[in-house]
XYZ file of C-alpha atoms in Angstrom:
160
model
C -99.271 58.805 -89.809
C -98.704 55.817 -92.092
C -99.547 56.663 -95.696
C -98.151 53.530 -97.390
C -97.650 50.238 -95.539
C -94.354 48.489 -96.412
C -96.029 45.081 -96.070
C -98.528 45.857 -98.880
C -96.833 48.624 -100.934
C -93.441 48.500 -102.703
C -92.109 51.131 -100.258
C -93.551 52.175 -96.925
C -94.071 55.876 -96.284
C -95.163 57.808 -93.227
C -95.108 61.328 -91.817
C -94.557 62.457 -88.253
C -94.856 65.826 -86.530
C -94.323 66.943 -82.944
C -94.922 70.451 -81.560
C -93.654 72.088 -78.367
C -95.036 75.409 -77.171
C -94.343 77.529 -74.115
C -94.185 81.293 -73.605
C -91.408 82.625 -75.820
C -90.584 79.224 -77.327
C -91.814 77.216 -80.317
C -90.420 73.943 -81.672
C -91.565 71.801 -84.583
C -90.025 68.422 -85.335
C -91.191 66.651 -88.469
C -90.120 63.502 -90.296
C -90.593 61.796 -93.618
C -90.185 58.063 -93.038
C -89.477 55.584 -95.846
C -88.947 51.853 -95.411
C -88.561 48.735 -97.517
C -89.055 45.233 -96.137
C -87.765 42.084 -97.763
C -88.088 38.590 -96.259
C -84.885 38.914 -94.165
C -83.759 42.517 -94.794
C -85.153 45.869 -93.688
C -84.117 49.284 -95.031
C -85.164 52.661 -93.615
C -84.593 56.306 -94.505
C -85.776 59.144 -92.290
C -85.562 62.798 -93.318
C -85.875 64.894 -90.170
C -86.220 68.633 -89.609
C -86.322 70.310 -86.211
C -87.047 74.042 -86.121
C -86.842 76.157 -82.946
C -87.664 79.807 -82.362
C -87.060 81.494 -79.031
C -88.176 84.998 -78.111
C -86.455 87.014 -75.368
C -87.147 90.483 -74.076
C -83.876 92.472 -73.984
C -84.029 96.102 -72.803
C -87.719 96.265 -73.645
C -87.325 94.887 -77.163
C -88.061 91.413 -78.480
C -85.123 89.432 -79.822
C -85.550 86.218 -81.763
C -83.186 83.273 -82.012
C -83.791 80.530 -84.532
C -82.188 77.131 -84.929
C -82.889 74.640 -87.673
C -81.537 71.093 -87.673
C -81.731 68.836 -90.700
C -80.916 65.165 -90.293
C -80.764 62.189 -92.638
C -80.941 58.731 -91.052
C -80.278 55.568 -93.038
C -80.557 52.090 -91.579
C -80.229 48.466 -92.674
C -81.026 45.344 -90.666
C -80.586 41.681 -91.633
C -82.868 39.413 -89.629
C -81.147 36.105 -88.836
C -84.237 35.027 -86.877
C -87.512 36.855 -86.168
C -86.032 37.650 -82.740
C -82.477 38.649 -83.741
C -80.948 40.940 -86.352
C -77.700 42.781 -87.073
C -77.247 45.836 -89.245
C -75.781 49.287 -89.675
C -77.006 52.846 -89.173
C -75.768 56.123 -90.608
C -76.795 59.627 -89.567
C -75.919 63.000 -91.035
C -76.776 65.873 -88.672
C -76.719 69.512 -89.840
C -77.199 72.607 -87.683
C -78.370 75.931 -89.111
C -78.396 78.814 -86.614
C -79.629 82.292 -87.544
C -79.409 81.256 -91.204
C -75.767 80.087 -90.965
C -74.900 76.425 -91.640
C -72.628 75.501 -88.721
C -71.653 71.870 -89.356
C -72.572 68.568 -91.008
C -71.593 65.717 -88.673
C -71.775 62.193 -90.092
C -72.048 59.149 -87.822
C -72.113 55.450 -88.619
C -71.851 52.080 -86.985
C -73.371 48.721 -86.083
C -76.812 48.062 -84.659
C -78.426 44.995 -83.096
C -82.078 43.961 -82.697
C -83.259 41.497 -80.031
C -86.915 40.633 -79.415
C -88.812 38.693 -76.817
C -92.484 37.775 -76.682
C -93.778 41.250 -75.857
C -90.726 43.507 -76.063
C -87.746 44.408 -78.233
C -84.378 46.119 -77.815
C -82.328 47.951 -80.436
C -78.752 48.817 -79.494
C -76.655 51.102 -81.712
C -73.133 52.464 -81.520
C -72.295 55.269 -83.941
C -68.993 57.124 -83.705
C -68.758 60.455 -85.502
C -66.921 59.739 -88.751
C -66.439 63.181 -90.309
C -67.643 66.785 -90.358
C -68.632 67.383 -93.994
C -69.085 71.163 -93.619
C -66.240 72.933 -91.811
C -66.866 76.466 -90.481
C -65.444 78.777 -87.820
C -67.805 77.072 -85.329
C -66.668 73.573 -86.384
C -63.321 73.877 -88.210
C -62.021 70.346 -87.652
C -62.694 66.923 -89.165
C -65.123 66.256 -86.282
C -67.807 68.691 -85.021
C -67.227 68.187 -81.302
C -68.370 71.571 -79.937
C -72.054 71.033 -80.700
C -72.117 67.280 -81.258
C -70.872 64.126 -79.580
C -67.908 61.995 -80.642
C -69.683 58.704 -79.889
C -73.421 58.093 -79.965
C -74.870 55.107 -78.107
C -78.584 54.436 -78.376
C -80.796 51.899 -76.659
C -84.431 51.654 -77.732
C -86.792 49.532 -75.705
C -90.252 48.807 -77.012
C -92.991 46.763 -75.430
C -96.600 45.864 -76.034
C -99.387 46.964 -73.735
C-alpha cells in the first residue's frame, strides 16, 4: 500500500504484507519501503521482516519452531536513459531461530535496469561480502551454511 508517492512527496513510503497459512504453519512477511527519486537517480531502502511458526505433534505433544528473518535492502540506480540504468544494491540478511541470532550476512554488488515499451528487466549480482555476526552456527567471515555465497537476481516486469 503506497502511503506517500515519491513523485509528489519528498520521500516515497509504502507498506507491504503477505501471509501464508496451512495446518501447523504460519508465515508473515512485511516490508517498510522508502524511496527517493531525483531526475536521473533513484534510491530505495526496504526494511523486511519474515516470521515463521511451525507446529508439530511429537509423542502426542505440540512442539513449536519459530524463525525470524530481518533484512535491510539498500539500492541506488543512475538512469542514463529512461530505458537504461546502472547502480548498486546492498542487502543485510539476519536469521533469528528460537530467539537466537544465528548470522548477519551482508551482500553487495552491481545492478542493471533495461526497459522496453511494455516490459523491464533488472539484473543484479551480489556476492556475500561478510558475516557481521559470527556464532557457532556461522563462525566464519561468510555465513555459507544457511546463506549463499553469490546471489544472482533477474526481475522481469511487464504491463498487462
